Amino acid sequence: MPPGDGIRIPIEKQGKMREMNENNNIVKGYCFGSAEDAEIARQEEDKIDYLEEHMDYGKTENILMVYKKAIESRIFTTPVGWEYLKTLQKELNERSDLKEDIPPVALYTVFAHRVGDDIKVPAPRIPEKVKDNTKKKFATSVIVNIMLAAVIGAMFYIAYTSDNPNILNYEHNLVNKYAQWEQELSERENALREKERNLINEE
């Protein structure tokens, strides 16, 4: 291989990497795709420095506690933080006094799709037979509901207009009955008065 040759980077990619360098998107050997991601990585560097200042490497349980807490709290979301977690993991694996399993580094991210990929989820295709059956069931349901409504309406009408007392026409029938009794009483009263008059006249 000629001197200076190695992995060749296309010119357009070289330009993009140069632009990232100029935008200061490189943190600890990682070239981030945006200034925001690079800033998050720098913040993670500060967190690592803080942890290192207060870490007691003399006690295995302290290292394990910091390692677990960092994973559970998701304080690291970039490769910079993950690299630090892997360092702690390696340190724990070398400890002979460790009595429990070391949890893996949880990344909480997905690598199956790149940023900018258009992900289109096709809508589920409904077979024509299923569509036809759905329409038929709907039409049948509407017809049955209309018929039921008509039957219920007819039942209410019959119950209301029936001579036999029921919960619907009870008051109506009761009023009619009282009116009939009142009319009969009035007729009897009139008949008695007429008889009294006739008796008086005869005397």
Coordinates of C-alpha atoms in Angstrom, one line a residue:
M1 CA 0.0 0.0 0.0
P2 CA 1.6 3.4 -1.0
P3 CA 2.6 5.7 1.9
G4 CA -0.2 7.9 3.0
D5 CA -2.8 5.6 1.6
G6 CA -5.4 4.2 4.0
I7 CA -9.2 4.4 4.2
R8 CA -10.2 7.0 1.7
I9 CA -13.0 9.3 2.6
P10 CA -15.1 10.7 -0.3
I11 CA -14.6 14.4 -1.0
E12 CA -18.2 15.3 0.0
K13 CA -17.9 13.6 3.3
Q14 CA -14.5 15.2 3.9
G15 CA -16.2 18.6 3.4
K16 CA -19.0 17.6 5.9
M17 CA -16.4 16.5 8.5
R18 CA -14.4 19.7 8.0
E19 CA -17.7 21.7 8.5
M20 CA -18.3 19.8 11.8
N21 CA -14.8 20.5 13.0
E22 CA -15.3 24.2 12.3
N23 CA -18.7 24.1 14.1
N24 CA -16.9 22.5 17.1
N25 CA -19.0 19.4 17.0
I26 CA -16.2 17.1 18.0
V27 CA -16.1 16.0 21.7
K28 CA -13.6 13.5 23.1
G29 CA -13.0 12.0 19.6
Y30 CA -16.7 11.8 18.7
C31 CA -18.0 13.9 15.8
F32 CA -21.6 14.8 16.5
G33 CA -24.2 15.6 13.9
S34 CA -25.5 18.7 15.6
A35 CA -24.2 21.4 17.9
E36 CA -26.9 20.5 20.4
D37 CA -25.7 16.9 20.6
A38 CA -22.1 18.1 21.0
E39 CA -23.2 20.4 23.9
I40 CA -24.9 17.4 25.6
A41 CA -21.7 15.5 25.3
R42 CA -19.7 18.3 26.9
Q43 CA -22.2 18.4 29.8
E44 CA -21.6 14.7 30.2
E45 CA -17.9 15.4 30.4
D46 CA -18.5 17.8 33.3
K47 CA -20.7 15.1 35.0
I48 CA -17.9 12.6 34.6
D49 CA -15.3 15.0 36.1
Y50 CA -17.6 15.6 39.1
L51 CA -18.2 11.9 39.7
E52 CA -14.5 11.2 39.4
E53 CA -13.7 13.9 42.0
H54 CA -16.1 12.3 44.5
M55 CA -15.6 8.6 43.6
D56 CA -14.2 6.3 46.3
Y57 CA -12.5 3.6 44.3
G58 CA -11.5 1.9 47.5
K59 CA -15.0 0.5 48.1
T60 CA -16.5 -1.7 45.4
E61 CA -20.1 -1.0 46.7
N62 CA -19.6 2.7 46.1
I63 CA -18.6 2.1 42.5
L64 CA -21.5 -0.2 41.9
M65 CA -23.9 2.3 43.5
V66 CA -22.7 5.1 41.2
Y67 CA -22.8 2.8 38.2
K68 CA -26.4 1.6 38.8
K69 CA -27.6 5.1 39.7
A70 CA -26.2 6.5 36.5
I71 CA -28.0 3.9 34.4
E72 CA -31.3 4.2 36.2
S73 CA -31.3 8.0 36.1
R74 CA -30.3 8.0 32.4
I75 CA -27.7 10.8 33.1
F76 CA -25.6 9.7 30.1
T77 CA -27.2 9.7 26.6
T78 CA -24.2 10.1 24.4
P79 CA -21.2 7.8 23.6
V80 CA -19.0 10.0 25.9
G81 CA -21.1 9.0 28.9
W82 CA -21.5 5.4 27.7
E83 CA -17.7 5.1 27.4
Y84 CA -17.4 6.2 31.1
L85 CA -20.0 3.6 32.1
K86 CA -18.1 0.9 30.3
T87 CA -14.9 2.0 32.2
L88 CA -16.8 1.5 35.5
Q89 CA -18.2 -1.8 34.3
K90 CA -14.7 -3.0 33.5
E91 CA -13.5 -1.9 36.9
L92 CA -16.3 -3.8 38.6
N93 CA -15.6 -6.9 36.7
E94 CA -12.1 -6.9 38.0
R95 CA -13.2 -6.7 41.6
S96 CA -13.0 -10.1 43.4
D97 CA -15.2 -8.9 46.3
L98 CA -18.2 -8.2 44.0
K99 CA -21.1 -10.5 45.1
E100 CA -23.8 -9.6 42.5
D101 CA -24.3 -9.4 38.8
I102 CA -23.3 -6.2 37.0
P103 CA -26.2 -4.8 35.0
P104 CA -25.5 -4.0 31.3
V105 CA -25.1 -0.4 30.1
A106 CA -28.6 0.7 28.9
L107 CA -28.4 2.9 25.9
Y108 CA -32.1 3.9 25.7
T109 CA -31.8 4.6 22.0
V110 CA -32.5 2.9 18.6
F111 CA -29.9 2.4 15.9
A112 CA -32.1 0.6 13.3
H113 CA -32.9 3.9 11.4
R114 CA -30.7 6.8 10.6
V115 CA -31.6 10.4 11.2
G116 CA -33.5 11.7 8.2
D117 CA -34.7 8.3 7.0
D118 CA -38.3 8.4 5.9
I119 CA -40.2 5.8 7.8
K120 CA -43.5 5.0 6.3
V121 CA -45.8 2.5 7.9
P122 CA -48.3 1.2 5.3
A123 CA -51.9 1.2 6.5
P124 CA -53.3 -2.3 7.0
R125 CA -55.1 -3.4 3.9
I126 CA -58.7 -4.5 4.6
P127 CA -59.9 -7.2 2.3
E128 CA -63.0 -6.4 0.1
K129 CA -65.0 -9.2 1.6
V130 CA -64.5 -7.8 5.1
K131 CA -65.6 -4.4 3.9
D132 CA -68.8 -5.9 2.3
N133 CA -69.6 -7.8 5.4
T134 CA -69.2 -4.7 7.5
K135 CA -71.6 -2.7 5.3
K136 CA -74.1 -5.6 5.3
K137 CA -74.0 -5.9 9.1
F138 CA -74.4 -2.1 9.5
A139 CA -77.4 -2.0 7.2
T140 CA -79.0 -5.0 9.0
S141 CA -78.4 -3.4 12.4
V142 CA -80.1 -0.2 11.2
I143 CA -83.1 -2.1 9.9
V144 CA -83.5 -4.1 13.1
N145 CA -83.2 -1.0 15.3
I146 CA -86.0 0.8 13.2
M147 CA -88.2 -2.3 13.5
L148 CA -87.6 -2.5 17.3
A149 CA -88.4 1.2 17.7
A150 CA -91.7 0.7 15.7
V151 CA -92.7 -2.3 17.8
I152 CA -91.9 -0.4 21.1
G153 CA -93.9 2.6 19.9
A154 CA -96.9 0.4 19.0
M155 CA -96.7 -1.3 22.4
F156 CA -96.8 2.1 24.2
Y157 CA -99.8 3.2 22.0
I158 CA -101.7 0.1 22.8
A159 CA -101.0 0.2 26.4
Y160 CA -102.0 3.9 26.7
T161 CA -105.3 3.5 24.8
S162 CA -106.2 0.2 26.4
D163 CA -109.3 0.1 28.8
N164 CA -107.4 -2.2 31.2
P165 CA -105.5 -0.1 33.7
N166 CA -101.7 -0.2 33.5
I167 CA -98.7 1.9 34.4
L168 CA -99.1 4.1 31.3
N169 CA -102.9 4.8 31.2
Y170 CA -103.6 4.3 34.9
E171 CA -104.2 8.0 35.6
H172 CA -106.2 8.5 32.4
N173 CA -108.4 5.5 33.1
L174 CA -108.9 6.6 36.8
V175 CA -110.0 10.1 35.7
N176 CA -112.5 8.6 33.2
K177 CA -113.8 6.3 35.9
Y178 CA -114.3 9.1 38.4
A179 CA -116.1 11.1 35.7
Q180 CA -118.4 8.2 35.0
W181 CA -119.2 7.8 38.7
E182 CA -119.9 11.5 39.0
Q183 CA -122.2 11.4 36.1
E184 CA -124.1 8.4 37.5
L185 CA -124.4 10.1 40.9
S186 CA -125.7 13.2 39.3
E187 CA -128.3 11.3 37.3
R188 CA -129.5 9.4 40.5
E189 CA -129.6 12.7 42.4
N190 CA -131.7 14.3 39.6
A191 CA -134.0 11.2 39.6
L192 CA -134.6 11.4 43.4
R193 CA -135.3 15.2 43.2
E194 CA -137.8 14.5 40.4
K195 CA -139.6 11.9 42.6
E196 CA -139.7 14.3 45.5
R197 CA -141.3 17.0 43.4
N198 CA -143.9 14.5 42.2
L199 CA -144.7 13.4 45.7
I200 CA -145.1 17.0 46.8
N201 CA -147.4 17.8 43.9
E202 CA -149.6 14.8 44.7
E203 CA -150.2 16.0 48.3

